[in-house]
């Protein structure tokens, strides 16, 4: 190591490691869960739930 070079801080190493893992494995898990993100349909909309989850052989 020369005088002009300084050791990398641990944060830089961790960021580089996260980038490398993301390159290899992709984004496996989201940063937040769906509970934390909120939103979505209201829980009492049963008709919408039925339409979204109706089996394909139940046409119409």
PDB file with SEQRES, HELIX, SHEET and CRYST1 records, atoms N, CA, C and O in Angstrom:
SEQRES   1 A   60  UNK UNK UNK UNK UNK UNK UNK UNK UNK UNK UNK UNK UNK          
SEQRES   2 A   60  UNK UNK UNK UNK UNK UNK UNK UNK UNK UNK UNK UNK UNK          
SEQRES   3 A   60  UNK UNK UNK UNK UNK UNK UNK UNK UNK UNK UNK UNK UNK          
SEQRES   4 A   60  UNK UNK UNK UNK UNK UNK UNK UNK UNK UNK UNK UNK UNK          
SEQRES   5 A   60  UNK UNK UNK UNK UNK UNK UNK UNK                              
HELIX    1 AA1 UNK A   10  UNK A   25  1                                  16    
HELIX    2 AA2 UNK A   34  UNK A   37  1                                   4    
HELIX    3 AA3 UNK A   46  UNK A   53  1                                   8    
CRYST1    1.000    1.000    1.000  90.00  90.00  90.00 P 1           1          
ATOM      1  N   UNK A   1       0.841  -1.162   0.000  1.00  0.00           N  
ATOM      2  CA  UNK A   1       0.000   0.000   0.000  1.00  0.00           C  
ATOM      3  C   UNK A   1       0.893   1.234   0.000  1.00  0.00           C  
ATOM      4  O   UNK A   1       1.848   1.321   0.772  1.00  0.00           O  
ATOM      5  N   UNK A   2       0.576   2.174  -0.862  1.00  0.00           N  
ATOM      6  CA  UNK A   2       1.364   3.401  -0.920  1.00  0.00           C  
ATOM      7  C   UNK A   2       0.799   4.432   0.038  1.00  0.00           C  
ATOM      8  O   UNK A   2      -0.261   4.242   0.634  1.00  0.00           O  
ATOM      9  N   UNK A   3       1.523   5.517   0.169  1.00  0.00           N  
ATOM     10  CA  UNK A   3       1.112   6.575   1.071  1.00  0.00           C  
ATOM     11  C   UNK A   3      -0.213   7.204   0.647  1.00  0.00           C  
ATOM     12  O   UNK A   3      -1.011   7.588   1.502  1.00  0.00           O  
ATOM     13  N   UNK A   4      -0.461   7.316  -0.666  1.00  0.00           N  
ATOM     14  CA  UNK A   4      -1.683   7.948  -1.148  1.00  0.00           C  
ATOM     15  C   UNK A   4      -2.904   7.043  -1.000  1.00  0.00           C  
ATOM     16  O   UNK A   4      -4.036   7.526  -0.987  1.00  0.00           O  
ATOM     17  N   UNK A   5      -2.677   5.729  -0.888  1.00  0.00           N  
ATOM     18  CA  UNK A   5      -3.785   4.805  -0.723  1.00  0.00           C  
ATOM     19  C   UNK A   5      -4.159   4.708   0.746  1.00  0.00           C  
ATOM     20  O   UNK A   5      -3.298   4.722   1.625  1.00  0.00           O  
ATOM     21  N   UNK A   6      -5.443   4.609   0.992  1.00  0.00           N  
ATOM     22  CA  UNK A   6      -5.893   4.406   2.363  1.00  0.00           C  
ATOM     23  C   UNK A   6      -6.824   3.207   2.370  1.00  0.00           C  
ATOM     24  O   UNK A   6      -7.478   2.918   1.368  1.00  0.00           O  
ATOM     25  N   UNK A   7      -6.886   2.517   3.482  1.00  0.00           N  
ATOM     26  CA  UNK A   7      -7.784   1.361   3.522  1.00  0.00           C  
ATOM     27  C   UNK A   7      -9.241   1.799   3.340  1.00  0.00           C  
ATOM     28  O   UNK A   7      -9.645   2.881   3.767  1.00  0.00           O  
ATOM     29  N   UNK A   8     -10.015   0.918   2.690  1.00  0.00           N  
ATOM     30  CA  UNK A   8     -11.424   1.236   2.463  1.00  0.00           C  
ATOM     31  C   UNK A   8     -12.183   1.115   3.775  1.00  0.00           C  
ATOM     32  O   UNK A   8     -11.925   0.197   4.553  1.00  0.00           O  
ATOM     33  N   UNK A   9     -13.101   2.014   4.029  1.00  0.00           N  
ATOM     34  CA  UNK A   9     -13.939   1.867   5.235  1.00  0.00           C  
ATOM     35  C   UNK A   9     -14.802   0.618   5.131  1.00  0.00           C  
ATOM     36  O   UNK A   9     -15.073   0.128   4.035  1.00  0.00           O  
ATOM     37  N   UNK A  10     -15.231   0.109   6.280  1.00  0.00           N  
ATOM     38  CA  UNK A  10     -16.042  -1.106   6.319  1.00  0.00           C  
ATOM     39  C   UNK A  10     -17.353  -0.921   5.564  1.00  0.00           C  
ATOM     40  O   UNK A  10     -17.859  -1.877   4.976  1.00  0.00           O  
ATOM     41  N   UNK A  11     -17.916   0.293   5.565  1.00  0.00           N  
ATOM     42  CA  UNK A  11     -19.168   0.553   4.854  1.00  0.00           C  
ATOM     43  C   UNK A  11     -19.002   0.334   3.356  1.00  0.00           C  
ATOM     44  O   UNK A  11     -19.899  -0.198   2.702  1.00  0.00           O  
ATOM     45  N   UNK A  12     -17.848   0.746   2.804  1.00  0.00           N  
ATOM     46  CA  UNK A  12     -17.600   0.546   1.379  1.00  0.00           C  
ATOM     47  C   UNK A  12     -17.503  -0.939   1.056  1.00  0.00           C  
ATOM     48  O   UNK A  12     -17.998  -1.385   0.021  1.00  0.00           O  
ATOM     49  N   UNK A  13     -16.869  -1.701   1.935  1.00  0.00           N  
ATOM     50  CA  UNK A  13     -16.757  -3.143   1.728  1.00  0.00           C  
ATOM     51  C   UNK A  13     -18.128  -3.807   1.758  1.00  0.00           C  
ATOM     52  O   UNK A  13     -18.423  -4.679   0.940  1.00  0.00           O  
ATOM     53  N   UNK A  14     -18.959  -3.389   2.703  1.00  0.00           N  
ATOM     54  CA  UNK A  14     -20.298  -3.970   2.813  1.00  0.00           C  
ATOM     55  C   UNK A  14     -21.141  -3.617   1.592  1.00  0.00           C  
ATOM     56  O   UNK A  14     -21.878  -4.461   1.083  1.00  0.00           O  
ATOM     57  N   UNK A  15     -21.038  -2.382   1.120  1.00  0.00           N  
ATOM     58  CA  UNK A  15     -21.806  -1.965  -0.060  1.00  0.00           C  
ATOM     59  C   UNK A  15     -21.337  -2.738  -1.293  1.00  0.00           C  
ATOM     60  O   UNK A  15     -22.154  -3.172  -2.105  1.00  0.00           O  
ATOM     61  N   UNK A  16     -20.034  -2.907  -1.429  1.00  0.00           N  
ATOM     62  CA  UNK A  16     -19.500  -3.661  -2.565  1.00  0.00           C  
ATOM     63  C   UNK A  16     -19.951  -5.114  -2.503  1.00  0.00           C  
ATOM     64  O   UNK A  16     -20.271  -5.716  -3.527  1.00  0.00           O  
ATOM     65  N   UNK A  17     -19.976  -5.668  -1.307  1.00  0.00           N  
ATOM     66  CA  UNK A  17     -20.419  -7.056  -1.159  1.00  0.00           C  
ATOM     67  C   UNK A  17     -21.893  -7.197  -1.521  1.00  0.00           C  
ATOM     68  O   UNK A  17     -22.274  -8.157  -2.192  1.00  0.00           O  
ATOM     69  N   UNK A  18     -22.735  -6.244  -1.080  1.00  0.00           N  
ATOM     70  CA  UNK A  18     -24.156  -6.290  -1.426  1.00  0.00           C  
ATOM     71  C   UNK A  18     -24.353  -6.177  -2.932  1.00  0.00           C  
ATOM     72  O   UNK A  18     -25.193  -6.874  -3.500  1.00  0.00           O  
ATOM     73  N   UNK A  19     -23.576  -5.294  -3.594  1.00  0.00           N  
ATOM     74  CA  UNK A  19     -23.679  -5.157  -5.056  1.00  0.00           C  
ATOM     75  C   UNK A  19     -23.304  -6.463  -5.742  1.00  0.00           C  
ATOM     76  O   UNK A  19     -23.974  -6.893  -6.681  1.00  0.00           O  
ATOM     77  N   UNK A  20     -22.239  -7.087  -5.275  1.00  0.00           N  
ATOM     78  CA  UNK A  20     -21.781  -8.340  -5.876  1.00  0.00           C  
ATOM     79  C   UNK A  20     -22.822  -9.447  -5.681  1.00  0.00           C  
ATOM     80  O   UNK A  20     -23.107 -10.201  -6.611  1.00  0.00           O  
ATOM     81  N   UNK A  21     -23.389  -9.545  -4.476  1.00  0.00           N  
ATOM     82  CA  UNK A  21     -24.422 -10.550  -4.230  1.00  0.00           C  
ATOM     83  C   UNK A  21     -25.649 -10.293  -5.104  1.00  0.00           C  
ATOM     84  O   UNK A  21     -26.254 -11.239  -5.609  1.00  0.00           O  
ATOM     85  N   UNK A  22     -26.019  -9.033  -5.288  1.00  0.00           N  
ATOM     86  CA  UNK A  22     -27.162  -8.698  -6.135  1.00  0.00           C  
ATOM     87  C   UNK A  22     -26.879  -9.073  -7.583  1.00  0.00           C  
ATOM     88  O   UNK A  22     -27.780  -9.528  -8.288  1.00  0.00           O  
ATOM     89  N   UNK A  23     -25.640  -8.888  -8.040  1.00  0.00           N  
ATOM     90  CA  UNK A  23     -25.279  -9.264  -9.406  1.00  0.00           C  
ATOM     91  C   UNK A  23     -25.415 -10.768  -9.600  1.00  0.00           C  
ATOM     92  O   UNK A  23     -25.903 -11.223 -10.634  1.00  0.00           O  
ATOM     93  N   UNK A  24     -24.982 -11.539  -8.607  1.00  0.00           N  
ATOM     94  CA  UNK A  24     -24.974 -12.990  -8.724  1.00  0.00           C  
ATOM     95  C   UNK A  24     -26.366 -13.585  -8.522  1.00  0.00           C  
ATOM     96  O   UNK A  24     -26.813 -14.410  -9.317  1.00  0.00           O  
ATOM     97  N   UNK A  25     -27.045 -13.167  -7.464  1.00  0.00           N  
ATOM     98  CA  UNK A  25     -28.298 -13.802  -7.085  1.00  0.00           C  
ATOM     99  C   UNK A  25     -29.540 -12.997  -7.424  1.00  0.00           C  
ATOM    100  O   UNK A  25     -30.646 -13.535  -7.371  1.00  0.00           O  
ATOM    101  N   UNK A  26     -29.397 -11.756  -7.762  1.00  0.00           N  
ATOM    102  CA  UNK A  26     -30.556 -10.910  -8.018  1.00  0.00           C  
ATOM    103  C   UNK A  26     -31.172 -10.434  -6.712  1.00  0.00           C  
ATOM    104  O   UNK A  26     -30.642 -10.690  -5.630  1.00  0.00           O  
ATOM    105  N   UNK A  27     -32.279  -9.750  -6.825  1.00  0.00           N  
ATOM    106  CA  UNK A  27     -32.975  -9.234  -5.648  1.00  0.00           C  
ATOM    107  C   UNK A  27     -33.941 -10.306  -5.179  1.00  0.00           C  
ATOM    108  O   UNK A  27     -35.056 -10.414  -5.688  1.00  0.00           O  
ATOM    109  N   UNK A  28     -33.510 -11.095  -4.210  1.00  0.00           N  
ATOM    110  CA  UNK A  28     -34.283 -12.240  -3.768  1.00  0.00           C  
ATOM    111  C   UNK A  28     -35.445 -11.813  -2.882  1.00  0.00           C  
ATOM    112  O   UNK A  28     -36.572 -12.266  -3.085  1.00  0.00           O  
ATOM    113  N   UNK A  29     -35.192 -10.961  -1.914  1.00  0.00           N  
ATOM    114  CA  UNK A  29     -36.221 -10.544  -0.976  1.00  0.00           C  
ATOM    115  C   UNK A  29     -36.422  -9.041  -1.045  1.00  0.00           C  
ATOM    116  O   UNK A  29     -35.452  -8.298  -1.193  1.00  0.00           O  
ATOM    117  N   UNK A  30     -37.653  -8.582  -0.942  1.00  0.00           N  
ATOM    118  CA  UNK A  30     -37.897  -7.136  -0.929  1.00  0.00           C  
ATOM    119  C   UNK A  30     -37.402  -6.523   0.370  1.00  0.00           C  
ATOM    120  O   UNK A  30     -37.235  -7.222   1.369  1.00  0.00           O  
ATOM    121  N   UNK A  31     -37.169  -5.224   0.353  1.00  0.00           N  
ATOM    122  CA  UNK A  31     -36.716  -4.517   1.545  1.00  0.00           C  
ATOM    123  C   UNK A  31     -37.798  -4.496   2.616  1.00  0.00           C  
ATOM    124  O   UNK A  31     -37.487  -4.541   3.806  1.00  0.00           O  
ATOM    125  N   UNK A  32     -39.071  -4.429   2.208  1.00  0.00           N  
ATOM    126  CA  UNK A  32     -40.178  -4.386   3.159  1.00  0.00           C  
ATOM    127  C   UNK A  32     -41.173  -5.491   2.832  1.00  0.00           C  
ATOM    128  O   UNK A  32     -41.219  -5.996   1.710  1.00  0.00           O  
ATOM    129  N   UNK A  33     -41.955  -5.853   3.820  1.00  0.00           N  
ATOM    130  CA  UNK A  33     -42.988  -6.863   3.592  1.00  0.00           C  
ATOM    131  C   UNK A  33     -44.262  -6.189   3.113  1.00  0.00           C  
ATOM    132  O   UNK A  33     -44.393  -4.968   3.196  1.00  0.00           O  
ATOM    133  N   UNK A  34     -45.192  -6.978   2.616  1.00  0.00           N  
ATOM    134  CA  UNK A  34     -46.455  -6.403   2.138  1.00  0.00           C  
ATOM    135  C   UNK A  34     -47.224  -5.759   3.280  1.00  0.00           C  
ATOM    136  O   UNK A  34     -47.956  -4.795   3.058  1.00  0.00           O  
ATOM    137  N   UNK A  35     -47.076  -6.271   4.497  1.00  0.00           N  
ATOM    138  CA  UNK A  35     -47.725  -5.652   5.654  1.00  0.00           C  
ATOM    139  C   UNK A  35     -47.203  -4.247   5.893  1.00  0.00           C  
ATOM    140  O   UNK A  35     -47.967  -3.340   6.223  1.00  0.00           O  
ATOM    141  N   UNK A  36     -45.908  -4.070   5.726  1.00  0.00           N  
ATOM    142  CA  UNK A  36     -45.301  -2.759   5.955  1.00  0.00           C  
ATOM    143  C   UNK A  36     -45.646  -1.766   4.850  1.00  0.00           C  
ATOM    144  O   UNK A  36     -45.739  -0.565   5.104  1.00  0.00           O  
ATOM    145  N   UNK A  37     -45.834  -2.254   3.635  1.00  0.00           N  
ATOM    146  CA  UNK A  37     -46.136  -1.366   2.510  1.00  0.00           C  
ATOM    147  C   UNK A  37     -47.573  -0.864   2.545  1.00  0.00           C  
ATOM    148  O   UNK A  37     -47.863   0.216   2.030  1.00  0.00           O  
ATOM    149  N   UNK A  38     -48.465  -1.627   3.139  1.00  0.00           N  
ATOM    150  CA  UNK A  38     -49.867  -1.215   3.217  1.00  0.00           C  
ATOM    151  C   UNK A  38     -50.522  -1.296   1.849  1.00  0.00           C  
ATOM    152  O   UNK A  38     -50.067  -2.032   0.973  1.00  0.00           O  
ATOM    153  N   UNK A  39     -51.590  -0.535   1.673  1.00  0.00           N  
ATOM    154  CA  UNK A  39     -52.296  -0.541   0.395  1.00  0.00           C  
ATOM    155  C   UNK A  39     -53.062  -1.831   0.198  1.00  0.00           C  
ATOM    156  O   UNK A  39     -53.366  -2.534   1.162  1.00  0.00           O  
ATOM    157  N   UNK A  40     -53.370  -2.140  -1.027  1.00  0.00           N  
ATOM    158  CA  UNK A  40     -54.117  -3.351  -1.327  1.00  0.00           C  
ATOM    159  C   UNK A  40     -55.605  -3.130  -1.216  1.00  0.00           C  
ATOM    160  O   UNK A  40     -56.064  -2.042  -0.870  1.00  0.00           O  
ATOM    161  N   UNK A  41     -56.341  -4.158  -1.508  1.00  0.00           N  
ATOM    162  CA  UNK A  41     -57.801  -4.085  -1.480  1.00  0.00           C  
ATOM    163  C   UNK A  41     -58.305  -4.202  -0.044  1.00  0.00           C  
ATOM    164  O   UNK A  41     -57.659  -4.830   0.795  1.00  0.00           O  
ATOM    165  N   UNK A  42     -59.447  -3.605   0.236  1.00  0.00           N  
ATOM    166  CA  UNK A  42     -60.017  -3.760   1.569  1.00  0.00           C  
ATOM    167  C   UNK A  42     -60.373  -5.221   1.843  1.00  0.00           C  
ATOM    168  O   UNK A  42     -60.720  -5.963   0.923  1.00  0.00           O  
ATOM    169  N   UNK A  43     -60.286  -5.624   3.087  1.00  0.00           N  
ATOM    170  CA  UNK A  43     -60.504  -7.024   3.454  1.00  0.00           C  
ATOM    171  C   UNK A  43     -61.949  -7.460   3.265  1.00  0.00           C  
ATOM    172  O   UNK A  43     -62.207  -8.657   3.139  1.00  0.00           O  
ATOM    173  N   UNK A  44     -62.905  -6.527   3.239  1.00  0.00           N  
ATOM    174  CA  UNK A  44     -64.313  -6.906   3.172  1.00  0.00           C  
ATOM    175  C   UNK A  44     -64.846  -6.978   1.740  1.00  0.00           C  
ATOM    176  O   UNK A  44     -66.051  -7.151   1.559  1.00  0.00           O  
ATOM    177  N   UNK A  45     -64.011  -6.854   0.733  1.00  0.00           N  
ATOM    178  CA  UNK A  45     -64.462  -6.918  -0.656  1.00  0.00           C  
ATOM    179  C   UNK A  45     -64.430  -8.375  -1.131  1.00  0.00           C  
ATOM    180  O   UNK A  45     -63.553  -8.765  -1.901  1.00  0.00           O  
ATOM    181  N   UNK A  46     -65.382  -9.159  -0.671  1.00  0.00           N  
ATOM    182  CA  UNK A  46     -65.392 -10.595  -0.968  1.00  0.00           C  
ATOM    183  C   UNK A  46     -65.700 -10.888  -2.427  1.00  0.00           C  
ATOM    184  O   UNK A  46     -65.187 -11.862  -2.979  1.00  0.00           O  
ATOM    185  N   UNK A  47     -66.514 -10.080  -3.051  1.00  0.00           N  
ATOM    186  CA  UNK A  47     -66.851 -10.300  -4.462  1.00  0.00           C  
ATOM    187  C   UNK A  47     -65.608 -10.146  -5.342  1.00  0.00           C  
ATOM    188  O   UNK A  47     -65.388 -10.947  -6.250  1.00  0.00           O  
ATOM    189  N   UNK A  48     -64.803  -9.130  -5.077  1.00  0.00           N  
ATOM    190  CA  UNK A  48     -63.568  -8.932  -5.842  1.00  0.00           C  
ATOM    191  C   UNK A  48     -62.610 -10.096  -5.607  1.00  0.00           C  
ATOM    192  O   UNK A  48     -61.966 -10.572  -6.543  1.00  0.00           O  
ATOM    193  N   UNK A  49     -62.515 -10.557  -4.356  1.00  0.00           N  
ATOM    194  CA  UNK A  49     -61.642 -11.689  -4.056  1.00  0.00           C  
ATOM    195  C   UNK A  49     -62.098 -12.912  -4.847  1.00  0.00           C  
ATOM    196  O   UNK A  49     -61.273 -13.631  -5.411  1.00  0.00           O  
ATOM    197  N   UNK A  50     -63.411 -13.148  -4.889  1.00  0.00           N  
ATOM    198  CA  UNK A  50     -63.934 -14.296  -5.621  1.00  0.00           C  
ATOM    199  C   UNK A  50     -63.592 -14.199  -7.108  1.00  0.00           C  
ATOM    200  O   UNK A  50     -63.153 -15.181  -7.706  1.00  0.00           O  
ATOM    201  N   UNK A  51     -63.788 -13.028  -7.706  1.00  0.00           N  
ATOM    202  CA  UNK A  51     -63.486 -12.860  -9.141  1.00  0.00           C  
ATOM    203  C   UNK A  51     -62.009 -13.099  -9.427  1.00  0.00           C  
ATOM    204  O   UNK A  51     -61.668 -13.705 -10.442  1.00  0.00           O  
ATOM    205  N   UNK A  52     -61.137 -12.635  -8.554  1.00  0.00           N  
ATOM    206  CA  UNK A  52     -59.697 -12.812  -8.760  1.00  0.00           C  
ATOM    207  C   UNK A  52     -59.257 -14.255  -8.573  1.00  0.00           C  
ATOM    208  O   UNK A  52     -58.291 -14.691  -9.200  1.00  0.00           O  
ATOM    209  N   UNK A  53     -59.951 -15.004  -7.718  1.00  0.00           N  
ATOM    210  CA  UNK A  53     -59.536 -16.359  -7.375  1.00  0.00           C  
ATOM    211  C   UNK A  53     -60.426 -17.444  -7.945  1.00  0.00           C  
ATOM    212  O   UNK A  53     -60.278 -18.613  -7.589  1.00  0.00           O  
ATOM    213  N   UNK A  54     -61.349 -17.080  -8.825  1.00  0.00           N  
ATOM    214  CA  UNK A  54     -62.266 -18.048  -9.417  1.00  0.00           C  
ATOM    215  C   UNK A  54     -61.486 -19.000 -10.330  1.00  0.00           C  
ATOM    216  O   UNK A  54     -60.685 -18.543 -11.145  1.00  0.00           O  
ATOM    217  N   UNK A  55     -61.704 -20.295 -10.211  1.00  0.00           N  
ATOM    218  CA  UNK A  55     -61.014 -21.251 -11.069  1.00  0.00           C  
ATOM    219  C   UNK A  55     -61.395 -21.023 -12.548  1.00  0.00           C  
ATOM    220  O   UNK A  55     -62.524 -20.623 -12.831  1.00  0.00           O  
ATOM    221  N   UNK A  56     -60.488 -21.266 -13.473  1.00  0.00           N  
ATOM    222  CA  UNK A  56     -60.750 -20.999 -14.888  1.00  0.00           C  
ATOM    223  C   UNK A  56     -61.892 -21.840 -15.443  1.00  0.00           C  
ATOM    224  O   UNK A  56     -62.552 -21.411 -16.390  1.00  0.00           O  
ATOM    225  N   UNK A  57     -62.144 -23.003 -14.897  1.00  0.00           N  
ATOM    226  CA  UNK A  57     -63.218 -23.844 -15.437  1.00  0.00           C  
ATOM    227  C   UNK A  57     -64.598 -23.363 -14.998  1.00  0.00           C  
ATOM    228  O   UNK A  57     -65.601 -23.931 -15.430  1.00  0.00           O  
ATOM    229  N   UNK A  58     -64.678 -22.347 -14.163  1.00  0.00           N  
ATOM    230  CA  UNK A  58     -65.952 -21.731 -13.767  1.00  0.00           C  
ATOM    231  C   UNK A  58     -66.133 -20.478 -14.611  1.00  0.00           C  
ATOM    232  O   UNK A  58     -65.992 -19.366 -14.102  1.00  0.00           O  
ATOM    233  N   UNK A  59     -66.441 -20.640 -15.887  1.00  0.00           N  
ATOM    234  CA  UNK A  59     -66.544 -19.539 -16.826  1.00  0.00           C  
ATOM    235  C   UNK A  59     -67.635 -18.552 -16.484  1.00  0.00           C  
ATOM    236  O   UNK A  59     -68.521 -18.807 -15.669  1.00  0.00           O  
ATOM    237  N   UNK A  60     -67.531 -17.418 -17.139  1.00  0.00           N  
ATOM    238  CA  UNK A  60     -68.617 -16.502 -17.089  1.00  0.00           C  
ATOM    239  C   UNK A  60     -68.512 -15.391 -16.188  1.00  0.00           C  
ATOM    240  O   UNK A  60     -69.428 -14.572 -16.109  1.00  0.00           O  
TER     241      UNK A  60                                                      
END                                                                             
